[in-house]
């Protein structure tokens, strides 16, 4: 979850294919990884002795972001055969001084590797990583590791924009008003990248579609998420999507007889008559790899990012009982093009303007190389057809 400074278009030298993302292989001890950062030799930790810490912004009852993050934790535990007492979790930790406290408690508990899962934790993670060079710190959705010069500080994310593009196809085919609504957490690059990809997916099958965006200014606030979803519905939006952590937009959509595209979790159970599909991240892939590096004593990449072709990004099953005819076929066709490199989500011609007023133009035949240079999204430009409303 992140607010990024504007990045320029990536150089053509970075073109390794959309699905390659920014997935550097683990580097040899004392060498540099793909970000150019120095990585240090690690001392192996016996699997039966390792302790793994997690700091979460909410708890799994949100049935959204933290729920999905903890699924990744459980996947790692099963993959590596760790005991319950080897995993220490801190829940409902705000993005403030409470994060510093939680991180230090995990250090004192003997954790060898600590995962901090919310964007606003990053400054605290960076500071404490500098104090404890023998412990590995991994921060989800951040962007500071590459420039920090700390071998034990790492960023990770997945190319969720690919999943959002595919989910947007379901929305574009379903809408009857040609007006989508998006419940957005903050005007950060991560959020803007996601809703732009969603809109472009919808527009690929419905050129007449437009989208209104409203910000909640919170990652997880079910009351506000419901209020914003209702406001969008009142504006004529008949498919609601979200970059927010709860199922409130889904249930609000169902209460109003419109449809919804979720995030982080299959929301059909929460809203069976409204929820079409959800893009998701399999966090367990990275968490397993990172903990295995500590066990093996090998270097963790400074930046890690994988996407749809790697299974790090995927879609929940389509709700075929309410989806438009031909939706699954359209999603499958686009997914195949993403995997083989024929389809780039942010392909030109494309223009947009950031919240700060800076503009960007992607020429026809070119594309914006999202998450190829580092794991954090950097597309923060609102395109024609999308309107941020109060």
Short mmCIF file of C-alpha atoms in Angstrom, two decimals:
data_model
loop_
_atom_site.label_atom_id
_atom_site.label_comp_id
_atom_site.label_asym_id
_atom_site.label_seq_id
_atom_site.Cartn_x
_atom_site.Cartn_y
_atom_site.Cartn_z
CA UNK A 1 0.00 0.00 0.00
CA UNK A 2 1.90 2.93 -1.09
CA UNK A 3 2.19 6.46 -2.27
CA UNK A 4 4.95 6.72 -4.81
CA UNK A 5 6.79 9.66 -6.22
CA UNK A 6 6.13 9.96 -9.94
CA UNK A 7 8.34 7.70 -12.01
CA UNK A 8 9.34 8.25 -15.59
CA UNK A 9 8.63 5.64 -18.20
CA UNK A 10 10.93 2.64 -17.87
CA UNK A 11 13.71 2.38 -20.44
CA UNK A 12 13.42 -0.19 -23.20
CA UNK A 13 16.30 -2.04 -21.63
CA UNK A 14 13.90 -3.14 -18.93
CA UNK A 15 11.64 -4.96 -21.37
CA UNK A 16 11.79 -8.53 -20.22
CA UNK A 17 8.12 -9.22 -20.73
CA UNK A 18 5.20 -8.13 -18.60
CA UNK A 19 5.11 -11.28 -16.58
CA UNK A 20 8.77 -11.18 -15.70
CA UNK A 21 7.85 -8.29 -13.42
CA UNK A 22 10.68 -7.27 -11.14
CA UNK A 23 11.47 -10.76 -9.93
CA UNK A 24 15.21 -10.90 -9.30
CA UNK A 25 16.63 -14.26 -8.41
CA UNK A 26 18.35 -14.58 -5.06
CA UNK A 27 21.87 -13.27 -5.43
CA UNK A 28 25.10 -14.90 -4.36
CA UNK A 29 26.44 -13.84 -0.97
CA UNK A 30 28.11 -10.46 -1.09
CA UNK A 31 26.95 -9.67 -4.63
CA UNK A 32 24.29 -7.28 -5.95
CA UNK A 33 20.72 -8.18 -6.89
CA UNK A 34 18.73 -6.88 -9.85
CA UNK A 35 17.97 -3.60 -8.05
CA UNK A 36 21.70 -2.91 -7.68
CA UNK A 37 21.58 -3.22 -3.90
CA UNK A 38 24.28 -5.15 -2.09
CA UNK A 39 23.15 -8.36 -0.45
CA UNK A 40 25.01 -9.84 2.48
CA UNK A 41 25.93 -13.36 3.43
CA UNK A 42 23.39 -14.91 5.79
CA UNK A 43 23.89 -17.44 8.54
CA UNK A 44 21.53 -20.42 8.06
CA UNK A 45 18.86 -20.94 10.72
CA UNK A 46 17.69 -24.48 11.44
CA UNK A 47 14.08 -24.95 10.41
CA UNK A 48 13.10 -26.20 13.85
CA UNK A 49 14.60 -23.08 15.46
CA UNK A 50 13.38 -20.33 13.16
CA UNK A 51 10.85 -17.78 14.40
CA UNK A 52 8.76 -15.74 11.98
CA UNK A 53 6.96 -12.52 12.90
CA UNK A 54 4.06 -10.69 11.23
CA UNK A 55 2.56 -7.24 11.73
CA UNK A 56 -0.97 -6.79 10.36
CA UNK A 57 -3.08 -3.66 9.88
CA UNK A 58 -6.27 -5.47 10.96
CA UNK A 59 -7.16 -9.09 11.69
CA UNK A 60 -8.53 -11.97 9.61
CA UNK A 61 -12.11 -11.12 10.54
CA UNK A 62 -11.96 -8.34 7.91
CA UNK A 63 -12.44 -11.14 5.33
CA UNK A 64 -10.31 -9.03 3.04
CA UNK A 65 -6.69 -7.88 3.07
CA UNK A 66 -5.48 -9.29 6.39
CA UNK A 67 -7.55 -12.44 5.87
CA UNK A 68 -5.76 -12.97 2.56
CA UNK A 69 -2.36 -12.11 4.05
CA UNK A 70 -2.82 -14.68 6.80
CA UNK A 71 -3.79 -17.31 4.24
CA UNK A 72 -0.30 -16.76 2.85
CA UNK A 73 1.18 -17.19 6.31
CA UNK A 74 -0.65 -20.49 6.77
CA UNK A 75 0.46 -21.61 3.31
CA UNK A 76 4.08 -20.92 4.27
CA UNK A 77 3.68 -22.78 7.55
CA UNK A 78 2.28 -25.83 5.76
CA UNK A 79 4.90 -25.69 3.01
CA UNK A 80 7.79 -25.57 5.46
CA UNK A 81 6.32 -27.64 8.28
CA UNK A 82 6.68 -25.01 11.00
CA UNK A 83 5.06 -25.31 14.42
CA UNK A 84 2.48 -22.80 15.64
CA UNK A 85 4.89 -21.49 18.27
CA UNK A 86 7.36 -20.54 15.53
CA UNK A 87 4.96 -17.93 14.14
CA UNK A 88 4.18 -14.74 16.11
CA UNK A 89 1.50 -12.39 14.80
CA UNK A 90 0.60 -8.86 15.81
CA UNK A 91 -2.92 -7.85 14.72
CA UNK A 92 -4.74 -4.51 14.44
CA UNK A 93 -1.54 -2.46 14.47
CA UNK A 94 -2.09 1.14 13.26
CA UNK A 95 0.34 2.82 10.85
CA UNK A 96 1.94 4.86 13.63
CA UNK A 97 4.14 4.48 16.67
CA UNK A 98 2.25 1.29 17.49
CA UNK A 99 4.08 -0.33 14.56
CA UNK A 100 7.44 0.52 16.13
CA UNK A 101 6.30 -1.15 19.35
CA UNK A 102 5.03 -4.25 17.55
CA UNK A 103 8.25 -4.65 15.56
CA UNK A 104 10.40 -4.33 18.67
CA UNK A 105 8.29 -6.90 20.48
CA UNK A 106 8.86 -9.32 17.62
CA UNK A 107 12.60 -8.66 17.79
CA UNK A 108 12.56 -9.32 21.54
CA UNK A 109 10.63 -12.54 20.92
CA UNK A 110 13.57 -13.84 18.89
CA UNK A 111 12.16 -13.58 15.38
CA UNK A 112 14.72 -14.20 12.63
CA UNK A 113 12.53 -12.70 9.92
CA UNK A 114 9.69 -10.19 10.25
CA UNK A 115 6.98 -9.34 7.70
CA UNK A 116 5.21 -5.96 7.90
CA UNK A 117 2.15 -6.00 5.68
CA UNK A 118 0.85 -2.42 5.37
CA UNK A 119 2.24 0.52 3.41
CA UNK A 120 2.39 2.97 6.31
CA UNK A 121 4.68 0.69 8.31
CA UNK A 122 7.65 1.25 6.03
CA UNK A 123 9.45 4.07 7.84
CA UNK A 124 9.39 2.07 11.07
CA UNK A 125 10.57 -1.08 9.33
CA UNK A 126 13.47 0.74 7.73
CA UNK A 127 14.56 2.31 11.01
CA UNK A 128 14.48 -0.94 12.98
CA UNK A 129 16.12 -2.92 10.17
CA UNK A 130 19.08 -0.56 10.48
CA UNK A 131 19.26 -1.30 14.23
CA UNK A 132 19.10 -5.09 13.87
CA UNK A 133 21.16 -6.14 10.82
CA UNK A 134 21.06 -9.81 11.87
CA UNK A 135 17.25 -9.93 11.39
CA UNK A 136 15.54 -9.91 7.99
CA UNK A 137 12.72 -7.39 7.51
CA UNK A 138 10.27 -7.77 4.62
CA UNK A 139 7.77 -5.01 3.87
CA UNK A 140 4.75 -5.58 1.64
CA UNK A 141 3.78 -2.86 -0.86
CA UNK A 142 6.63 -0.46 -0.02
CA UNK A 143 9.22 1.24 -2.20
CA UNK A 144 12.19 2.22 -0.02
CA UNK A 145 14.30 -0.94 0.12
CA UNK A 146 16.15 -0.39 -3.15
CA UNK A 147 17.50 2.96 -1.98
CA UNK A 148 18.01 2.13 1.68
CA UNK A 149 21.35 0.33 1.37
CA UNK A 150 20.28 -2.19 4.03
CA UNK A 151 20.93 -5.83 3.05
CA UNK A 152 18.29 -7.01 5.54
CA UNK A 153 15.46 -4.74 4.32
CA UNK A 154 13.25 -5.97 1.47
CA UNK A 155 10.10 -4.97 -0.42
CA UNK A 156 7.60 -7.36 -1.97
CA UNK A 157 4.34 -7.18 -3.87
CA UNK A 158 2.52 -8.85 -6.77
CA UNK A 159 1.30 -7.50 -10.10
CA UNK A 160 -2.30 -7.32 -8.92
CA UNK A 161 -3.10 -4.85 -11.70
CA UNK A 162 -3.14 -7.82 -14.09
CA UNK A 163 -5.88 -9.47 -12.04
CA UNK A 164 -7.78 -6.21 -11.78
CA UNK A 165 -7.69 -5.81 -15.56
CA UNK A 166 -9.17 -9.28 -16.01
CA UNK A 167 -11.83 -8.65 -13.35
CA UNK A 168 -12.69 -5.40 -15.12
CA UNK A 169 -13.77 -7.45 -18.12
CA UNK A 170 -16.52 -9.01 -16.00
CA UNK A 171 -17.66 -5.53 -14.96
CA UNK A 172 -17.58 -4.10 -18.46
CA UNK A 173 -19.73 -6.91 -19.81
CA UNK A 174 -22.21 -6.77 -16.90
CA UNK A 175 -22.95 -3.06 -16.57
CA UNK A 176 -26.27 -1.82 -17.93
CA UNK A 177 -25.73 1.88 -17.19
CA UNK A 178 -22.16 1.88 -18.58
CA UNK A 179 -21.13 3.52 -15.33
CA UNK A 180 -18.85 1.76 -12.86
CA UNK A 181 -18.04 2.85 -9.31
CA UNK A 182 -14.82 2.32 -7.37
CA UNK A 183 -14.39 2.44 -3.60
CA UNK A 184 -10.75 3.53 -3.28
CA UNK A 185 -8.69 3.75 -0.10
CA UNK A 186 -6.23 6.56 -0.85
CA UNK A 187 -5.01 8.52 -3.91
CA UNK A 188 -1.77 6.50 -3.88
CA UNK A 189 -0.04 4.87 -6.84
CA UNK A 190 -0.98 1.38 -5.65
CA UNK A 191 -4.66 2.29 -5.62
CA UNK A 192 -4.65 4.36 -8.82
CA UNK A 193 -2.71 1.68 -10.69
CA UNK A 194 -5.30 -0.86 -9.61
CA UNK A 195 -8.41 1.07 -10.53
CA UNK A 196 -6.92 2.22 -13.83
CA UNK A 197 -6.20 -1.39 -14.76
CA UNK A 198 -9.74 -2.36 -13.74
CA UNK A 199 -11.20 0.41 -15.89
CA UNK A 200 -9.00 -0.48 -18.88
CA UNK A 201 -10.16 -4.09 -18.62
CA UNK A 202 -13.78 -2.99 -18.62
CA UNK A 203 -13.18 -0.61 -21.52
CA UNK A 204 -11.53 -3.36 -23.57
CA UNK A 205 -14.93 -5.06 -23.89
CA UNK A 206 -17.16 -1.98 -23.52
CA UNK A 207 -15.76 1.20 -25.11
CA UNK A 208 -18.64 3.29 -23.72
CA UNK A 209 -17.97 2.58 -20.05
CA UNK A 210 -16.97 5.31 -17.58
CA UNK A 211 -16.05 5.09 -13.89
CA UNK A 212 -16.47 7.27 -10.81
CA UNK A 213 -13.95 6.91 -7.98
CA UNK A 214 -14.46 7.94 -4.35
CA UNK A 215 -11.80 7.72 -1.63
CA UNK A 216 -12.41 6.46 1.88
CA UNK A 217 -9.02 7.66 3.21
CA UNK A 218 -8.71 4.40 5.13
CA UNK A 219 -7.61 0.90 4.25
CA UNK A 220 -10.24 -0.79 6.38
CA UNK A 221 -13.35 1.04 7.50
CA UNK A 222 -16.50 -0.97 6.71
CA UNK A 223 -18.85 1.86 7.66
CA UNK A 224 -17.20 4.37 5.33
CA UNK A 225 -16.79 1.76 2.59
CA UNK A 226 -20.53 1.10 2.70
CA UNK A 227 -21.32 4.82 2.65
CA UNK A 228 -19.03 5.41 -0.33
CA UNK A 229 -20.47 2.43 -2.20
CA UNK A 230 -23.97 3.78 -1.57
CA UNK A 231 -22.97 7.23 -2.83
CA UNK A 232 -21.59 5.69 -6.02
CA UNK A 233 -24.75 3.66 -6.53
CA UNK A 234 -26.80 6.82 -6.03
CA UNK A 235 -24.75 8.38 -8.85
CA UNK A 236 -25.93 5.64 -11.22
CA UNK A 237 -23.04 3.18 -10.92
CA UNK A 238 -24.35 -0.36 -11.29
CA UNK A 239 -21.08 -2.29 -10.81
CA UNK A 240 -19.03 -1.41 -7.73
CA UNK A 241 -15.41 -2.44 -7.26
CA UNK A 242 -12.95 -1.65 -4.51
CA UNK A 243 -9.48 -1.17 -3.15
CA UNK A 244 -10.59 -1.44 0.46
CA UNK A 245 -10.34 -4.25 2.95
CA UNK A 246 -13.85 -5.34 3.90
CA UNK A 247 -16.89 -6.94 2.29
CA UNK A 248 -19.01 -3.82 2.91
CA UNK A 249 -19.05 -2.72 -0.77
CA UNK A 250 -20.26 -6.20 -1.73
CA UNK A 251 -23.12 -6.29 0.76
CA UNK A 252 -24.09 -2.70 -0.05
CA UNK A 253 -24.23 -3.55 -3.74
CA UNK A 254 -26.47 -6.54 -3.04
CA UNK A 255 -28.80 -4.46 -0.87
CA UNK A 256 -29.24 -2.08 -3.82
CA UNK A 257 -29.70 -4.69 -6.53
CA UNK A 258 -26.46 -3.89 -8.35
CA UNK A 259 -23.25 -5.88 -8.85
CA UNK A 260 -19.78 -5.89 -7.37
CA UNK A 261 -16.18 -6.94 -8.07
CA UNK A 262 -14.22 -7.65 -4.91
CA UNK A 263 -10.60 -7.81 -3.77
CA UNK A 264 -8.52 -10.18 -1.61
CA UNK A 265 -11.26 -12.73 -1.08
CA UNK A 266 -14.03 -14.55 -2.89
CA UNK A 267 -16.96 -12.39 -1.80
CA UNK A 268 -19.71 -14.50 -3.33
CA UNK A 269 -20.56 -15.95 0.07
CA UNK A 270 -21.03 -12.43 1.48
CA UNK A 271 -23.10 -11.23 -1.50
CA UNK A 272 -24.18 -14.14 -3.73
CA UNK A 273 -26.54 -12.01 -5.84
CA UNK A 274 -24.01 -9.21 -6.39
CA UNK A 275 -20.42 -10.42 -6.32
CA UNK A 276 -19.09 -11.31 -9.77
CA UNK A 277 -15.41 -12.11 -9.20
CA UNK A 278 -12.37 -10.96 -7.19
CA UNK A 279 -8.68 -10.50 -8.08
CA UNK A 280 -6.41 -11.92 -5.37
CA UNK A 281 -2.75 -12.28 -4.40
CA UNK A 282 -1.20 -15.52 -3.21
CA UNK A 283 1.09 -14.05 -0.55
CA UNK A 284 2.24 -17.53 0.44
CA UNK A 285 4.52 -17.78 -2.57
CA UNK A 286 6.75 -14.94 -1.40
CA UNK A 287 6.52 -15.65 2.32
CA UNK A 288 7.56 -19.26 1.73
CA UNK A 289 10.50 -18.21 -0.46
CA UNK A 290 11.71 -15.56 2.00
CA UNK A 291 11.60 -17.86 5.04
CA UNK A 292 13.31 -20.61 3.05
CA UNK A 293 16.13 -18.16 2.24
CA UNK A 294 16.68 -17.62 5.97
CA UNK A 295 16.70 -21.36 6.62
CA UNK A 296 19.19 -21.88 3.78
CA UNK A 297 21.31 -18.83 4.58
CA UNK A 298 20.83 -17.37 1.10
CA UNK A 299 20.08 -13.78 0.19
CA UNK A 300 16.51 -12.47 -0.06
CA UNK A 301 15.95 -10.23 -3.11
CA UNK A 302 15.72 -6.54 -2.32
CA UNK A 303 12.60 -6.28 -4.49
CA UNK A 304 10.28 -9.18 -5.33
CA UNK A 305 7.32 -9.08 -7.68
CA UNK A 306 5.49 -11.83 -9.53
CA UNK A 307 2.22 -11.84 -11.40
CA UNK A 308 -0.54 -13.77 -13.08
CA UNK A 309 1.68 -16.20 -15.02
CA UNK A 310 3.41 -17.23 -11.80
CA UNK A 311 0.20 -17.83 -9.86
CA UNK A 312 1.01 -14.94 -7.51
CA UNK A 313 -2.04 -13.16 -8.93
CA UNK A 314 -5.25 -15.05 -9.61
CA UNK A 315 -9.02 -14.67 -9.80
CA UNK A 316 -11.68 -16.17 -7.59
CA UNK A 317 -14.20 -18.31 -9.48
CA UNK A 318 -16.61 -16.34 -11.67
CA UNK A 319 -20.17 -16.17 -10.33
CA UNK A 320 -21.67 -17.69 -13.46
CA UNK A 321 -25.21 -17.41 -12.09
CA UNK A 322 -25.12 -13.63 -12.52
CA UNK A 323 -22.22 -12.91 -14.91
CA UNK A 324 -22.94 -11.83 -18.47
CA UNK A 325 -22.84 -14.51 -21.13
CA UNK A 326 -19.37 -14.96 -22.57
CA UNK A 327 -17.58 -13.44 -19.57
CA UNK A 328 -15.41 -16.44 -18.75
CA UNK A 329 -14.36 -16.82 -22.38
CA UNK A 330 -13.40 -13.14 -22.60
CA UNK A 331 -11.38 -13.34 -19.37
CA UNK A 332 -9.62 -16.51 -20.51
CA UNK A 333 -8.66 -14.95 -23.86
CA UNK A 334 -7.20 -11.84 -22.21
CA UNK A 335 -5.41 -13.91 -19.58
CA UNK A 336 -3.72 -15.97 -22.26
CA UNK A 337 -2.51 -12.77 -23.93
CA UNK A 338 -1.12 -11.47 -20.64
CA UNK A 339 0.74 -14.71 -20.04
CA UNK A 340 2.29 -14.83 -23.51
CA UNK A 341 3.19 -11.13 -23.48
CA UNK A 342 0.80 -10.01 -26.21
CA UNK A 343 -1.28 -7.86 -23.87
CA UNK A 344 0.22 -5.08 -21.75
CA UNK A 345 -2.29 -3.48 -19.42
CA UNK A 346 -0.98 0.08 -19.64
CA UNK A 347 -0.50 0.06 -23.42
CA UNK A 348 -0.59 3.20 -25.52
CA UNK A 349 -2.10 5.34 -26.74
CA UNK A 350 -2.79 6.34 -23.16
CA UNK A 351 -2.68 9.66 -21.31
CA UNK A 352 -3.34 10.50 -17.70
CA UNK A 353 -2.93 13.13 -15.02
CA UNK A 354 -1.72 12.53 -11.47
CA UNK A 355 -3.45 14.03 -8.41
CA UNK A 356 -0.61 16.57 -8.29
CA UNK A 357 -1.35 17.68 -11.85
CA UNK A 358 1.53 16.01 -13.67
CA UNK A 359 0.65 14.38 -16.99
CA UNK A 360 1.95 11.36 -18.84
CA UNK A 361 1.54 10.11 -22.39
CA UNK A 362 2.21 6.55 -23.50
CA UNK A 363 2.57 6.36 -27.27
CA UNK A 364 0.85 3.82 -29.45
CA UNK A 365 3.04 0.75 -29.76
CA UNK A 366 4.63 1.37 -26.37
CA UNK A 367 3.47 0.53 -22.85
CA UNK A 368 4.12 1.67 -19.30
CA UNK A 369 6.41 -0.85 -17.61
CA UNK A 370 4.50 -1.15 -14.36
CA UNK A 371 6.35 -2.96 -11.55
CA UNK A 372 9.23 -4.03 -13.77
CA UNK A 373 11.82 -1.81 -12.10
CA UNK A 374 10.72 -2.37 -8.52
CA UNK A 375 7.88 -4.15 -6.78
CA UNK A 376 5.90 -1.04 -5.87
CA UNK A 377 3.32 0.20 -8.41
CA UNK A 378 4.14 3.57 -9.91
CA UNK A 379 1.21 4.32 -12.26
CA UNK A 380 -0.55 7.22 -10.54
CA UNK A 381 -2.31 8.89 -13.44
CA UNK A 382 -6.06 9.21 -13.84
CA UNK A 383 -7.09 8.47 -17.41
CA UNK A 384 -9.94 9.81 -19.50
CA UNK A 385 -13.19 8.09 -18.57
CA UNK A 386 -12.29 7.95 -14.86
CA UNK A 387 -13.46 10.71 -12.53
CA UNK A 388 -12.51 11.17 -8.88
CA UNK A 389 -15.55 12.61 -7.12
CA UNK A 390 -16.16 13.96 -3.62
#
